Amino acid sequence: MNYPVVGEHVLGAVQGNWWSRRRRRDDVPSLPPGAVYVFRVGGNYRQFPEGMVFDPSHADVLDASSVSLVDTRARMVAVERTVPSVSEADHFTVQASFACQVTDPTVVARQGIIDVTVPLRAYLAGDSELPRVSAGHRVEEVNAVRREVSHRMTAYSAIVTPRVAGMSVEFVSAEVHASDDLRNWEQKLRDERRSQELLRGQRDFETQDTQRIAELLSQGSDYADAFGITRNRIDVAQAAARIHRTTDEDSARRNRAAEEDRAHARAREIADAQMRRDTVLTLLRQMGATDDYVDYHQVLEQVLRDGGGSAVPAVEPGPGRPGPDGPRRLNSGTDRPHDGFVKDEDDLLD
């Protein structure tokens, strides 16, 4: 950087008589803002009066062999130094910042300090303890190195103050930068982490949206239609027509179900009646085929009470063969049937 001396120019000798000697204005470069002229006259350096209008007939201007343009404004100057880490493959970069300002432009011009970072880098390199601060840390531990380097530079600048001839220099701060490889790696991890977080966020939003839609649909089609109408996704006339069509379909489906239930009930009644008839016929056949005494009144009462149940009442023989005073079999052939007995199957059905 060109600071504090921003330019140096050689001046030729001025020819002419003593009363007519004048230096051409083009021989002296224009002065930038914040800078002053320092002319070399013989072996001395003399500053042109600051704030004074440039006079080409001034004695220092006429006798000068060269001119320096010195910037007197305060500047913040940063210099860097690399320090090792625990690994030979990596290192840290220490950046120290100094507040600088020219106090004596003639001294600065005499020293020819074109770039003030040169003496400041030499000052920073003079701290032999600085590499030991970072040598025990891995490159990933850059925050710990920053803290220790800041403490070290504060102590070093207090004991050994930075000095540049003709200038005031003050240590301001120290920063530690990791290597470019680590920076690129951390940036890659950061980008990947952000992309994963973005993906998780998108999935969470999709899940929430799915749950919301499921809750919406669980409240019925009418609510879903109303929601679609408010969002201008469904036309009111179309929704009304679909609701009317759905209502008609539901009514027709209920009517079909009722018809099927009635038909099933009729079929069951017919089957039950047929089963009762079959049961009676089976019972009568069994009674007609046995030679034992049968109490038809008891059988008839049981048939009427069961109403054609699943179990067929068994025909049991009487307690014993009838005696001379008891009732006799229907088809004995000789005696007249008893008045309280059924004569045949037709009488039982009646």
Short mmCIF file of C-alpha atoms in Angstrom, two decimals:
data_model
loop_
_atom_site.label_atom_id
_atom_site.label_comp_id
_atom_site.label_asym_id
_atom_site.label_seq_id
_atom_site.Cartn_x
_atom_site.Cartn_y
_atom_site.Cartn_z
CA MET A 1 0.00 0.00 0.00
CA ASN A 2 1.18 3.57 -0.65
CA TYR A 3 1.01 5.00 2.85
CA PRO A 4 2.17 7.34 4.28
CA VAL A 5 4.31 8.46 1.32
CA VAL A 6 1.93 8.40 -1.61
CA GLY A 7 4.39 9.67 -4.20
CA GLU A 8 7.96 10.87 -4.84
CA HIS A 9 9.06 12.96 -7.81
CA VAL A 10 12.43 14.34 -8.94
CA LEU A 11 12.50 18.06 -9.80
CA GLY A 12 14.80 19.62 -12.33
CA ALA A 13 16.76 22.81 -11.75
CA VAL A 14 15.01 26.09 -12.49
CA GLN A 15 16.79 28.29 -15.03
CA GLY A 16 16.64 32.07 -15.23
CA ASN A 17 17.61 35.21 -13.38
CA TRP A 18 17.07 35.65 -9.70
CA TRP A 19 14.05 37.94 -10.13
CA SER A 20 12.48 35.90 -12.95
CA ARG A 21 12.96 32.39 -11.63
CA ARG A 22 9.68 30.48 -11.36
CA ARG A 23 8.96 26.74 -11.40
CA ARG A 24 6.31 25.61 -13.78
CA ARG A 25 3.19 24.29 -12.12
CA ASP A 26 3.28 21.13 -14.19
CA ASP A 27 6.64 20.19 -12.64
CA VAL A 28 5.04 19.64 -9.23
CA PRO A 29 2.33 16.91 -9.03
CA SER A 30 -1.09 17.76 -7.71
CA LEU A 31 -1.59 17.26 -4.01
CA PRO A 32 -4.21 14.62 -3.05
CA PRO A 33 -6.60 15.36 -0.16
CA GLY A 34 -5.04 14.96 3.26
CA ALA A 35 -1.44 15.11 1.98
CA VAL A 36 1.33 17.71 2.25
CA TYR A 37 4.39 18.60 0.17
CA VAL A 38 7.85 17.84 1.57
CA PHE A 39 10.65 19.28 -0.58
CA ARG A 40 14.23 18.13 -0.45
CA VAL A 41 16.44 21.20 -0.47
CA GLY A 42 20.09 20.25 -0.44
CA GLY A 43 20.38 17.68 2.33
CA ASN A 44 17.33 18.89 4.23
CA TYR A 45 13.65 18.03 3.98
CA ARG A 46 11.28 20.93 4.34
CA GLN A 47 7.50 20.82 4.54
CA PHE A 48 5.62 23.34 2.47
CA PRO A 49 3.37 25.33 4.81
CA GLU A 50 0.12 23.44 5.21
CA GLY A 51 -2.96 25.38 4.16
CA MET A 52 -0.94 27.85 2.12
CA VAL A 53 -1.72 28.32 -1.55
CA PHE A 54 1.00 26.75 -3.64
CA ASP A 55 3.55 29.38 -4.74
CA PRO A 56 5.77 28.31 -7.67
CA SER A 57 8.20 31.11 -6.78
CA HIS A 58 8.68 29.94 -3.17
CA ALA A 59 12.36 29.48 -2.30
CA ASP A 60 11.95 25.83 -1.26
CA VAL A 61 10.02 25.10 -4.44
CA LEU A 62 12.70 26.72 -6.61
CA ASP A 63 15.68 25.07 -4.89
CA ALA A 64 14.15 21.60 -4.34
CA SER A 65 15.63 18.59 -6.08
CA SER A 66 12.69 16.31 -5.28
CA VAL A 67 9.27 16.41 -3.67
CA SER A 68 7.42 13.82 -1.56
CA LEU A 69 3.68 13.69 -1.08
CA VAL A 70 2.94 12.55 2.48
CA ASP A 71 -0.54 11.49 3.62
CA THR A 72 -1.13 12.83 7.13
CA ARG A 73 -4.55 11.30 7.74
CA ALA A 74 -5.11 8.56 10.32
CA ARG A 75 -5.38 5.09 8.86
CA MET A 76 -6.16 1.60 10.13
CA VAL A 77 -3.44 -0.69 8.86
CA ALA A 78 -3.63 -4.51 9.05
CA VAL A 79 -0.68 -6.90 8.76
CA GLU A 80 -0.62 -10.69 8.81
CA ARG A 81 1.60 -13.46 10.10
CA THR A 82 1.21 -17.23 9.86
CA VAL A 83 1.64 -19.33 13.00
CA PRO A 84 1.75 -23.14 13.22
CA SER A 85 -0.84 -25.56 14.59
CA VAL A 86 -0.33 -28.98 16.16
CA SER A 87 -0.36 -30.46 12.64
CA GLU A 88 2.29 -29.66 10.07
CA ALA A 89 -0.39 -29.73 7.39
CA ASP A 90 -2.33 -26.77 8.80
CA HIS A 91 -1.59 -23.32 10.13
CA PHE A 92 -3.28 -20.22 11.50
CA THR A 93 -3.13 -16.68 10.12
CA VAL A 94 -2.83 -13.88 12.67
CA GLN A 95 -4.05 -10.47 11.50
CA ALA A 96 -3.05 -7.52 13.69
CA SER A 97 -4.59 -4.08 13.22
CA PHE A 98 -2.78 -0.82 14.06
CA ALA A 99 -3.98 2.78 14.14
CA CYS A 100 -1.38 4.90 12.32
CA GLN A 101 -0.99 8.64 11.71
CA VAL A 102 1.88 10.82 10.51
CA THR A 103 3.21 13.19 13.18
CA ASP A 104 6.30 14.51 11.34
CA PRO A 105 6.02 14.49 7.53
CA THR A 106 9.68 15.52 7.07
CA VAL A 107 10.94 12.47 8.99
CA VAL A 108 8.61 10.21 7.05
CA ALA A 109 9.84 11.68 3.75
CA ARG A 110 13.47 11.32 4.82
CA GLN A 111 12.91 7.68 5.82
CA GLY A 112 11.04 7.04 2.59
CA ILE A 113 8.28 5.03 4.26
CA ILE A 114 6.25 4.23 1.20
CA ASP A 115 4.58 1.17 2.75
CA VAL A 116 4.04 1.26 6.51
CA THR A 117 3.12 -2.44 6.57
CA VAL A 118 6.81 -3.35 6.13
CA PRO A 119 7.94 -2.12 9.58
CA LEU A 120 4.69 -3.36 11.14
CA ARG A 121 5.23 -6.88 9.78
CA ALA A 122 8.73 -6.78 11.20
CA TYR A 123 7.29 -5.74 14.55
CA LEU A 124 4.76 -8.59 14.49
CA ALA A 125 7.42 -11.11 13.51
CA GLY A 126 9.56 -9.99 16.43
CA ASP A 127 7.29 -11.76 18.94
CA SER A 128 8.95 -15.15 19.35
CA GLU A 129 6.32 -16.37 21.81
CA LEU A 130 3.40 -15.99 19.43
CA PRO A 131 3.98 -19.31 17.57
CA ARG A 132 4.02 -21.20 20.87
CA VAL A 133 0.53 -19.96 21.66
CA SER A 134 -0.97 -21.74 18.65
CA ALA A 135 1.38 -24.70 18.30
CA GLY A 136 -0.55 -26.82 20.83
CA HIS A 137 -3.94 -26.49 19.16
CA ARG A 138 -5.58 -28.27 16.30
CA VAL A 139 -6.81 -26.16 13.43
CA GLU A 140 -10.41 -26.83 14.48
CA GLU A 141 -9.72 -25.09 17.81
CA VAL A 142 -9.49 -21.68 16.20
CA ASN A 143 -11.68 -19.99 18.83
CA ALA A 144 -9.31 -20.97 21.63
CA VAL A 145 -6.36 -19.73 19.56
CA ARG A 146 -8.11 -16.39 19.00
CA ARG A 147 -8.49 -15.89 22.72
CA GLU A 148 -4.87 -16.71 23.54
CA VAL A 149 -3.45 -14.69 20.64
CA SER A 150 -5.47 -11.65 21.71
CA HIS A 151 -4.07 -11.88 25.24
CA ARG A 152 -0.55 -12.38 23.94
CA MET A 153 -0.66 -9.41 21.53
CA THR A 154 -2.09 -7.13 24.21
CA ALA A 155 0.77 -7.99 26.53
CA TYR A 156 3.40 -7.81 23.78
CA SER A 157 2.26 -4.36 22.56
CA ALA A 158 2.26 -3.07 26.13
CA ILE A 159 5.85 -4.19 26.74
CA VAL A 160 7.25 -3.60 23.25
CA THR A 161 5.34 -0.74 21.71
CA PRO A 162 5.25 -0.52 17.91
CA ARG A 163 7.35 2.35 16.59
CA VAL A 164 7.66 3.91 13.14
CA ALA A 165 9.74 7.04 12.66
CA GLY A 166 7.62 10.16 12.21
CA MET A 167 4.37 8.32 13.01
CA SER A 168 2.21 7.38 15.96
CA VAL A 169 1.34 3.68 15.93
CA GLU A 170 -1.03 1.96 18.36
CA PHE A 171 -2.03 -1.71 18.49
CA VAL A 172 -5.81 -2.10 18.20
CA SER A 173 -6.78 -5.76 17.86
CA ALA A 174 -5.71 -9.20 16.69
CA GLU A 175 -7.75 -11.70 14.72
CA VAL A 176 -6.98 -15.33 13.88
CA HIS A 177 -8.16 -16.90 10.64
CA ALA A 178 -8.23 -20.59 9.93
CA SER A 179 -6.82 -22.07 6.76
CA ASP A 180 -8.79 -22.01 3.54
CA ASP A 181 -9.19 -25.80 3.63
CA LEU A 182 -10.87 -25.67 7.03
CA ARG A 183 -13.02 -22.75 5.97
CA ASN A 184 -14.18 -24.59 2.87
CA TRP A 185 -14.87 -27.73 4.91
CA GLU A 186 -16.90 -25.82 7.49
CA GLN A 187 -18.83 -24.08 4.74
CA LYS A 188 -19.60 -27.44 3.15
CA LEU A 189 -20.81 -28.83 6.48
CA ARG A 190 -22.88 -25.72 7.09
CA ASP A 191 -24.52 -25.92 3.66
CA GLU A 192 -25.25 -29.63 4.11
CA ARG A 193 -26.69 -29.01 7.57
CA ARG A 194 -28.90 -26.25 6.24
CA SER A 195 -30.12 -28.40 3.37
CA GLN A 196 -30.99 -31.20 5.81
CA GLU A 197 -32.84 -28.77 8.06
CA LEU A 198 -34.70 -27.42 5.05
CA LEU A 199 -35.65 -30.95 4.00
CA ARG A 200 -36.86 -31.79 7.51
CA GLY A 201 -38.86 -28.57 7.58
CA GLN A 202 -40.48 -29.41 4.25
CA ARG A 203 -41.39 -32.89 5.48
CA ASP A 204 -42.85 -31.46 8.69
CA PHE A 205 -44.94 -29.02 6.66
CA GLU A 206 -46.14 -31.86 4.44
CA THR A 207 -47.04 -33.96 7.49
CA GLN A 208 -48.94 -31.10 9.06
CA ASP A 209 -50.74 -30.42 5.80
CA THR A 210 -51.62 -34.11 5.46
CA GLN A 211 -52.99 -34.23 9.00
CA ARG A 212 -55.01 -31.09 8.39
CA ILE A 213 -56.51 -32.52 5.21
CA ALA A 214 -57.26 -35.83 6.98
CA GLU A 215 -59.05 -33.99 9.79
CA LEU A 216 -60.93 -31.98 7.20
CA LEU A 217 -62.09 -35.09 5.34
CA SER A 218 -63.02 -36.85 8.59
CA GLN A 219 -65.66 -34.16 9.23
CA GLY A 220 -67.58 -35.18 6.16
CA SER A 221 -67.87 -34.29 2.51
CA ASP A 222 -70.07 -31.27 3.22
CA TYR A 223 -67.36 -29.63 5.31
CA ALA A 224 -64.75 -30.43 2.66
CA ASP A 225 -66.98 -28.89 -0.01
CA ALA A 226 -67.48 -25.78 2.09
CA PHE A 227 -63.73 -25.45 2.59
CA GLY A 228 -63.15 -25.85 -1.15
CA ILE A 229 -65.76 -23.21 -1.91
CA THR A 230 -64.10 -20.69 0.43
CA ARG A 231 -60.77 -21.32 -1.34
CA ASN A 232 -62.40 -20.96 -4.79
CA ARG A 233 -61.42 -24.52 -5.64
CA ILE A 234 -64.99 -25.87 -5.98
CA ASP A 235 -67.96 -24.34 -7.80
CA VAL A 236 -71.13 -23.97 -5.72
CA ALA A 237 -73.42 -25.37 -8.44
CA GLN A 238 -71.20 -28.39 -8.98
CA ALA A 239 -71.06 -29.05 -5.24
CA ALA A 240 -74.86 -28.82 -4.96
CA ALA A 241 -75.37 -31.20 -7.90
CA ARG A 242 -72.95 -33.71 -6.44
CA ILE A 243 -74.61 -33.52 -3.01
CA HIS A 244 -78.04 -34.08 -4.62
CA ARG A 245 -76.72 -37.04 -6.61
CA THR A 246 -75.10 -38.52 -3.50
CA THR A 247 -78.34 -38.13 -1.54
CA ASP A 248 -80.31 -39.95 -4.26
CA GLU A 249 -77.75 -42.76 -4.35
CA ASP A 250 -77.88 -43.14 -0.57
CA SER A 251 -81.69 -43.25 -0.62
CA ALA A 252 -81.70 -45.89 -3.36
CA ARG A 253 -79.12 -47.93 -1.49
CA ARG A 254 -81.20 -47.82 1.70
CA ASN A 255 -84.31 -48.89 -0.21
CA ARG A 256 -82.47 -51.84 -1.75
CA ALA A 257 -81.17 -52.84 1.66
CA ALA A 258 -84.71 -52.68 3.13
CA GLU A 259 -86.08 -54.81 0.26
CA GLU A 260 -83.33 -57.36 0.79
CA ASP A 261 -84.08 -57.48 4.52
CA ARG A 262 -87.80 -58.03 3.89
CA ALA A 263 -87.09 -60.74 1.32
CA HIS A 264 -84.73 -62.44 3.71
CA ALA A 265 -87.35 -62.30 6.49
CA ARG A 266 -90.00 -63.83 4.19
CA ALA A 267 -87.61 -66.57 3.17
CA ARG A 268 -86.89 -67.35 6.81
CA GLU A 269 -90.60 -67.51 7.63
CA ILE A 270 -91.22 -69.90 4.74
CA ALA A 271 -88.27 -72.05 5.78
CA ASP A 272 -89.47 -72.13 9.41
CA ALA A 273 -93.00 -73.16 8.36
CA GLN A 274 -91.64 -75.88 6.11
CA MET A 275 -89.43 -77.14 8.90
CA ARG A 276 -92.40 -77.34 11.28
CA ARG A 277 -94.43 -79.31 8.75
CA ASP A 278 -91.55 -81.68 8.16
CA THR A 279 -91.15 -82.12 11.89
CA VAL A 280 -94.83 -83.00 12.40
CA LEU A 281 -94.79 -85.48 9.52
CA THR A 282 -91.64 -87.10 10.83
CA LEU A 283 -93.18 -87.35 14.27
CA LEU A 284 -96.36 -88.91 12.95
CA ARG A 285 -94.42 -91.47 10.97
CA GLN A 286 -92.50 -92.45 14.06
CA MET A 287 -95.69 -92.82 16.11
CA GLY A 288 -97.38 -94.89 13.44
CA ALA A 289 -94.46 -97.25 13.19
CA THR A 290 -94.18 -98.08 16.89
CA ASP A 291 -96.15 -100.74 18.75
CA ASP A 292 -95.82 -99.02 22.09
CA TYR A 293 -98.37 -96.85 23.76
CA VAL A 294 -98.24 -93.16 22.74
CA ASP A 295 -99.88 -90.28 24.60
CA TYR A 296 -100.94 -88.12 21.67
CA HIS A 297 -102.15 -85.29 23.88
CA GLN A 298 -98.68 -84.92 25.37
CA VAL A 299 -97.04 -85.11 21.94
CA LEU A 300 -99.39 -82.50 20.49
CA GLU A 301 -98.78 -80.12 23.39
CA GLN A 302 -95.01 -80.48 23.00
CA VAL A 303 -95.18 -79.82 19.23
CA LEU A 304 -97.32 -76.73 19.73
CA ARG A 305 -95.11 -75.46 22.55
CA ASP A 306 -91.81 -75.91 20.68
CA GLY A 307 -93.23 -74.38 17.51
CA GLY A 308 -91.03 -76.42 15.21
CA GLY A 309 -87.74 -75.96 17.16
CA SER A 310 -84.47 -77.43 16.12
CA ALA A 311 -84.75 -80.44 18.36
CA VAL A 312 -87.26 -83.11 17.29
CA PRO A 313 -89.10 -84.47 20.32
CA ALA A 314 -88.44 -88.13 20.75
CA VAL A 315 -91.35 -90.61 20.98
CA GLU A 316 -91.14 -92.41 24.26
CA PRO A 317 -93.06 -95.57 25.11
CA GLY A 318 -95.59 -95.45 27.88
CA PRO A 319 -94.82 -96.63 31.39
CA GLY A 320 -95.99 -100.19 30.53
CA ARG A 321 -98.26 -102.19 28.31
CA PRO A 322 -101.88 -101.34 28.91
CA GLY A 323 -103.85 -103.57 31.22
CA PRO A 324 -107.37 -104.63 30.84
CA ASP A 325 -108.66 -101.42 32.42
CA GLY A 326 -106.27 -98.96 30.63
CA PRO A 327 -106.39 -97.56 27.14
CA ARG A 328 -105.40 -99.91 24.35
CA ARG A 329 -103.56 -99.45 21.02
CA LEU A 330 -105.32 -97.80 18.16
CA ASN A 331 -104.99 -100.70 15.71
CA SER A 332 -105.76 -103.56 18.09
CA GLY A 333 -108.48 -104.72 15.66
CA THR A 334 -110.96 -106.04 18.21
CA ASP A 335 -111.65 -103.37 20.81
CA ARG A 336 -113.30 -100.02 20.17
CA PRO A 337 -110.88 -97.05 20.42
CA HIS A 338 -110.90 -95.06 23.59
CA ASP A 339 -112.87 -91.84 23.49
CA GLY A 340 -109.93 -89.67 24.56
CA PHE A 341 -107.46 -90.92 21.88
CA VAL A 342 -106.89 -89.68 18.35
CA LYS A 343 -108.11 -92.12 15.81
CA ASP A 344 -105.59 -91.49 13.01
CA GLU A 345 -103.09 -88.97 11.53
CA ASP A 346 -105.79 -86.91 9.87
CA ASP A 347 -107.42 -86.21 13.22
CA LEU A 348 -104.03 -85.11 14.62
CA LEU A 349 -103.49 -82.62 11.80
CA ASP A 350 -106.96 -81.23 12.26
#
